[in-house]
Structure formats: C-alpha cells, structure tokens
PDB file of C-alpha atoms in Angstrom:
ATOM      1  CA  MET A   1       0.151  -0.071   0.116  1.00 65.00           C
ATOM      2  CA  ASN A   2       1.443   3.338  -0.995  1.00 85.00           C
ATOM      3  CA  ARG A   3       0.377   5.264   2.270  1.00 88.00           C
ATOM      4  CA  GLU A   4       1.602   8.809   3.530  1.00 95.00           C
ATOM      5  CA  ILE A   5       0.974  11.070   6.379  1.00 97.00           C
ATOM      6  CA  VAL A   6       1.741  14.627   5.893  1.00 96.00           C
ATOM      7  CA  GLN A   7       1.672  17.505   7.938  1.00 97.00           C
ATOM      8  CA  VAL A   8      -0.631  20.043   6.694  1.00 97.00           C
ATOM      9  CA  ALA A   9      -1.625  23.491   7.001  1.00 95.00           C
ATOM     10  CA  HIS A  10      -5.142  24.219   8.855  1.00 92.00           C
ATOM     11  CA  ASP A  11      -6.653  25.531   5.448  1.00 93.00           C
ATOM     12  CA  ASN A  12      -5.492  22.713   3.934  1.00 95.00           C
ATOM     13  CA  LYS A  13      -8.591  21.636   1.155  1.00 97.00           C
ATOM     14  CA  ASP A  14      -8.015  17.922   1.691  1.00 97.00           C
ATOM     15  CA  LEU A  15      -8.070  18.403   5.546  1.00 96.00           C
ATOM     16  CA  HIS A  16     -11.042  20.323   5.438  1.00 92.00           C
ATOM     17  CA  GLU A  17     -13.105  17.525   2.883  1.00 95.00           C
ATOM     18  CA  LEU A  18     -12.353  15.032   5.855  1.00 95.00           C
ATOM     19  CA  ILE A  19     -13.222  17.370   8.431  1.00 91.00           C
ATOM     20  CA  ARG A  20     -16.600  17.795   6.775  1.00 90.00           C
ATOM     21  CA  LYS A  21     -17.058  13.971   6.087  1.00 92.00           C
ATOM     22  CA  LEU A  22     -16.174  13.639   9.927  1.00 87.00           C
ATOM     23  CA  ASP A  23     -18.819  16.519  10.881  1.00 83.00           C
ATOM     24  CA  GLU A  24     -21.773  14.289   8.663  1.00 85.00           C
ATOM     25  CA  ASP A  25     -20.471  11.143  10.370  1.00 83.00           C
ATOM     26  CA  LEU A  26     -21.019  12.884  13.795  1.00 76.00           C
ATOM     27  CA  ALA A  27     -24.553  14.102  13.015  1.00 78.00           C
ATOM     28  CA  GLU A  28     -25.485  11.032  12.245  1.00 79.00           C
ATOM     29  CA  ARG A  29     -24.258   9.554  15.672  1.00 72.00           C
ATOM     30  CA  TYR A  30     -25.299  12.271  17.780  1.00 66.00           C
ATOM     31  CA  SER A  31     -29.086  13.333  18.104  1.00 67.00           C
ATOM     32  CA  ASN A  32     -27.773  16.267  20.064  1.00 67.00           C
ATOM     33  CA  PRO A  33     -25.154  18.712  17.836  1.00 62.00           C
ATOM     34  CA  ASP A  34     -24.090  20.471  21.288  1.00 64.00           C
ATOM     35  CA  GLU A  35     -22.333  17.139  21.902  1.00 60.00           C
ATOM     36  CA  VAL A  36     -20.063  17.662  19.176  1.00 62.00           C
ATOM     37  CA  PHE A  37     -17.242  19.459  20.098  1.00 64.00           C
ATOM     38  CA  ALA A  38     -15.643  20.741  16.290  1.00 64.00           C
ATOM     39  CA  VAL A  39     -12.536  23.116  15.786  1.00 63.00           C
ATOM     40  CA  ASP A  40     -13.196  26.946  15.177  1.00 68.00           C
ATOM     41  CA  PHE A  41     -11.078  27.716  12.086  1.00 70.00           C
ATOM     42  CA  SER A  42     -11.517  31.426  12.194  1.00 77.00           C
ATOM     43  CA  ASP A  43      -9.784  31.537  15.799  1.00 78.00           C
ATOM     44  CA  PRO A  44      -6.218  32.744  15.052  1.00 80.00           C
ATOM     45  CA  LYS A  45      -5.109  29.968  17.794  1.00 81.00           C
ATOM     46  CA  VAL A  46      -5.831  27.217  15.158  1.00 84.00           C
ATOM     47  CA  LYS A  47      -2.505  28.407  13.837  1.00 87.00           C
ATOM     48  CA  ASN A  48      -0.923  26.561  17.089  1.00 89.00           C
ATOM     49  CA  MET A  49      -2.045  23.178  16.194  1.00 92.00           C
ATOM     50  CA  ILE A  50      -0.721  20.422  13.958  1.00 96.00           C
ATOM     51  CA  PHE A  51      -2.898  19.080  11.075  1.00 96.00           C
ATOM     52  CA  MET A  52      -1.994  15.525   9.588  1.00 97.00           C
ATOM     53  CA  VAL A  53      -3.524  14.180   6.605  1.00 98.00           C
ATOM     54  CA  ALA A  54      -3.414  10.271   5.314  1.00 97.00           C
ATOM     55  CA  TYR A  55      -2.988   9.796   1.671  1.00 97.00           C
ATOM     56  CA  ILE A  56      -3.236   6.557   0.052  1.00 95.00           C
ATOM     57  CA  HIS A  57      -2.196   6.544  -3.602  1.00 93.00           C
ATOM     58  CA  GLY A  58      -2.367  10.114  -3.024  1.00 94.00           C
ATOM     59  CA  THR A  59      -6.016  10.275  -2.117  1.00 95.00           C
ATOM     60  CA  PRO A  60      -6.922  11.715   1.172  1.00 97.00           C
ATOM     61  CA  VAL A  61      -8.190   9.105   3.622  1.00 97.00           C
ATOM     62  CA  GLY A  62      -7.648  10.227   6.998  1.00 96.00           C
ATOM     63  CA  CYS A  63      -7.019  12.876   9.376  1.00 97.00           C
ATOM     64  CA  GLY A  64      -6.209  14.414  13.200  1.00 96.00           C
ATOM     65  CA  ALA A  65      -4.743  17.079  14.995  1.00 96.00           C
ATOM     66  CA  ILE A  66      -3.179  18.245  18.192  1.00 97.00           C
ATOM     67  CA  ARG A  67      -4.157  21.268  20.076  1.00 93.00           C
ATOM     68  CA  PRO A  68      -1.585  22.594  22.803  1.00 95.00           C
ATOM     69  CA  LEU A  69      -3.586  22.680  26.073  1.00 94.00           C
ATOM     70  CA  ASP A  70      -0.693  23.513  28.501  1.00 95.00           C
ATOM     71  CA  GLU A  71       3.055  23.329  28.644  1.00 95.00           C
ATOM     72  CA  SER A  72       2.767  19.325  29.091  1.00 97.00           C
ATOM     73  CA  THR A  73      -0.584  18.395  27.302  1.00 97.00           C
ATOM     74  CA  VAL A  74      -2.004  18.075  23.802  1.00 97.00           C
ATOM     75  CA  GLU A  75      -5.581  17.325  22.918  1.00 95.00           C
ATOM     76  CA  LEU A  76      -6.278  15.070  19.794  1.00 96.00           C
ATOM     77  CA  LYS A  77      -9.002  16.453  17.846  1.00 93.00           C
ATOM     78  CA  ARG A  78     -10.403  16.033  14.358  1.00 90.00           C
ATOM     79  CA  PHE A  79      -9.460  12.640  14.292  1.00 93.00           C
ATOM     80  CA  TYR A  80     -11.283  10.728  11.131  1.00 92.00           C
ATOM     81  CA  VAL A  81     -10.773   7.815   8.943  1.00 95.00           C
ATOM     82  CA  ASP A  82     -12.858   7.214   5.950  1.00 94.00           C
ATOM     83  CA  PRO A  83     -14.895   4.044   6.464  1.00 91.00           C
ATOM     84  CA  SER A  84     -13.945   2.369   3.135  1.00 91.00           C
ATOM     85  CA  CYS A  85     -10.055   2.349   4.391  1.00 91.00           C
ATOM     86  CA  ARG A  86     -10.536   1.499   8.037  1.00 89.00           C
ATOM     87  CA  ARG A  87      -8.817  -1.464   9.403  1.00 90.00           C
ATOM     88  CA  GLN A  88      -5.789  -1.090   7.105  1.00 92.00           C
ATOM     89  CA  GLY A  89      -3.419   0.638  10.016  1.00 94.00           C
ATOM     90  CA  ILE A  90      -4.084   4.204   8.876  1.00 95.00           C
ATOM     91  CA  ALA A  91      -5.548   5.280  12.117  1.00 95.00           C
ATOM     92  CA  GLY A  92      -2.538   3.658  14.066  1.00 96.00           C
ATOM     93  CA  ALA A  93      -0.298   5.662  12.068  1.00 96.00           C
ATOM     94  CA  VAL A  94      -1.917   8.947  12.385  1.00 97.00           C
ATOM     95  CA  LEU A  95      -2.111   8.700  15.552  1.00 97.00           C
ATOM     96  CA  SER A  96       1.512   7.474  15.966  1.00 97.00           C
ATOM     97  CA  ALA A  97       2.592  10.602  14.154  1.00 97.00           C
ATOM     98  CA  LEU A  98       0.501  12.979  15.924  1.00 98.00           C
ATOM     99  CA  GLU A  99       1.851  11.556  19.487  1.00 98.00           C
ATOM    100  CA  ASP A 100       5.728  12.273  17.937  1.00 97.00           C
ATOM    101  CA  ARG A 101       4.748  15.523  17.073  1.00 97.00           C
ATOM    102  CA  ALA A 102       3.823  16.094  20.728  1.00 97.00           C
ATOM    103  CA  ILE A 103       6.847  14.493  22.181  1.00 97.00           C
ATOM    104  CA  ALA A 104       8.743  16.776  19.941  1.00 96.00           C
ATOM    105  CA  MET A 105       6.513  19.815  21.368  1.00 95.00           C
ATOM    106  CA  ASN A 106       8.069  18.781  25.252  1.00 97.00           C
ATOM    107  CA  ARG A 107       4.265  17.640  25.526  1.00 97.00           C
ATOM    108  CA  ARG A 108       4.004  13.933  27.324  1.00 97.00           C
ATOM    109  CA  ILE A 109       0.307  13.936  27.650  1.00 98.00           C
ATOM    110  CA  MET A 110      -2.512  13.084  25.077  1.00 97.00           C
ATOM    111  CA  ARG A 111      -5.742  13.892  25.873  1.00 97.00           C
ATOM    112  CA  LEU A 112      -9.194  13.559  23.736  1.00 95.00           C
ATOM    113  CA  GLU A 113     -12.662  13.298  23.990  1.00 92.00           C
ATOM    114  CA  ALA A 114     -15.436  10.908  22.372  1.00 88.00           C
ATOM    115  CA  GLY A 115     -18.795   9.750  23.328  1.00 82.00           C
ATOM    116  CA  ALA A 116     -20.606   6.318  23.771  1.00 77.00           C
ATOM    117  CA  PRO A 117     -22.047   6.701  20.349  1.00 78.00           C
ATOM    118  CA  GLN A 118     -18.549   6.130  19.037  1.00 83.00           C
ATOM    119  CA  PRO A 119     -17.863   2.448  20.054  1.00 85.00           C
ATOM    120  CA  GLU A 120     -14.920   1.836  17.592  1.00 88.00           C
ATOM    121  CA  ALA A 121     -13.047   4.898  18.342  1.00 89.00           C
ATOM    122  CA  LEU A 122     -13.618   4.240  22.050  1.00 92.00           C
ATOM    123  CA  ARG A 123     -11.784   0.669  21.468  1.00 92.00           C
ATOM    124  CA  PHE A 124      -9.261   2.036  19.222  1.00 95.00           C
ATOM    125  CA  TYR A 125      -8.303   4.542  21.792  1.00 96.00           C
ATOM    126  CA  ALA A 126      -8.190   1.696  24.568  1.00 96.00           C
ATOM    127  CA  SER A 127      -6.115  -0.497  22.300  1.00 96.00           C
ATOM    128  CA  LYS A 128      -3.455   2.072  21.604  1.00 97.00           C
ATOM    129  CA  GLY A 129      -2.780   2.645  25.783  1.00 97.00           C
ATOM    130  CA  TYR A 130      -5.539   5.701  26.182  1.00 98.00           C
ATOM    131  CA  TYR A 131      -7.495   5.490  29.856  1.00 97.00           C
ATOM    132  CA  GLU A 132     -10.459   7.017  30.902  1.00 96.00           C
ATOM    133  CA  ILE A 133     -10.258  10.318  33.299  1.00 97.00           C
ATOM    134  CA  ASP A 134     -12.760  12.703  34.588  1.00 96.00           C
ATOM    135  CA  ARG A 135     -14.096  15.115  32.104  1.00 94.00           C
ATOM    136  CA  PHE A 136     -11.647  18.213  31.532  1.00 93.00           C
ATOM    137  CA  GLY A 137     -11.892  21.766  29.703  1.00 89.00           C
ATOM    138  CA  GLU A 138     -15.125  22.243  27.449  1.00 84.00           C
ATOM    139  CA  TYR A 139     -16.142  18.578  27.973  1.00 87.00           C
ATOM    140  CA  THR A 140     -16.476  19.076  32.069  1.00 91.00           C
ATOM    141  CA  ASP A 141     -20.491  19.872  31.861  1.00 88.00           C
ATOM    142  CA  CYS A 142     -21.340  17.805  28.774  1.00 84.00           C
ATOM    143  CA  GLU A 143     -22.750  14.275  30.260  1.00 83.00           C
ATOM    144  CA  SER A 144     -22.136  12.245  27.423  1.00 83.00           C
ATOM    145  CA  SER A 145     -18.554  13.338  26.770  1.00 88.00           C
ATOM    146  CA  LEU A 146     -16.183  10.594  27.725  1.00 91.00           C
ATOM    147  CA  CYS A 147     -12.390  11.884  28.215  1.00 95.00           C
ATOM    148  CA  TYR A 148      -9.182   9.645  28.038  1.00 96.00           C
ATOM    149  CA  GLU A 149      -5.390  10.052  28.181  1.00 97.00           C
ATOM    150  CA  LYS A 150      -2.103   8.798  27.521  1.00 98.00           C
ATOM    151  CA  VAL A 151       1.337   9.545  28.964  1.00 98.00           C
ATOM    152  CA  LEU A 152       3.675   9.796  25.947  1.00 97.00           C
TER     153      LEU A 152
END
C-alpha cells in the first residue's frame, strides 16, 4: 500500500474535505449537536495546532490534529478515517505521527474526548493505551463526553 502521512496547514483543502465527512458522521451518531465539539477554524489559535492527513495513492483518507492545552498536554482533535479505508492501520499511523509531534513539542500527555455513540473509536483508543479520565476543559459539563489520556 502506498501510504503517506503528511503535516498540512490548517486551511488545506484535503483536510477540510475529511473534516466535512467527519462532521456528517458525527451528525448521524449524535442527536444533540451540542455534544459535538469541533475546531473553530476562524480562531487565530488554530495556527498553533498541528494537522495531519493520511493519503493512500495520493487520495486523502484520514486526518487528525493536536491542540496544545498547556506546557505538558495536547488534545487530539478532528480524528477521522474514511470508512472505506478502516482496518488498514491508517488510524494507528496518524495517531503515532501526532504522538511523535507532541513529544517533539515536549508535551508528555495526550488527551481526547469521544462519546458512547463512537464505540469503535473508544475501542481503538483503549487498544493504543489511552485510559479514561475525568471530563476536562470544555467537556466538563457535557454528560455524554468520555475523556481519555495517555502518557507519551
């Protein structure tokens, strides 16, 4: 398989097309749109985020990002692999690349938020060493949020 994981700018068209597909998927899973936490691409802080896109034979098939939370912690955001390309190691490759970037930024904790309507994501994160923690940040008051972290 000709697979490539590439760091892209926040305004990359392939990234935005994958995020559009992610948003469609989440809209089908969650009945309450307030339970879906997106990234505000108009916020100037979006430039502090690192975005990755996975390509197979030049076609964008997955994405993910990390957002710095503090001096030791980043948050995984906008993580998605096209359903037609799942179970091929793409999610693991994107996650590994983002974990490597976090370590390069001297961040040692990666956190994330997901929910019960995403059972395959929860299984994936657990398989990669993420463990459940108390809700944090913007998720504190969202009853459906499940939060995880991993020490890198």
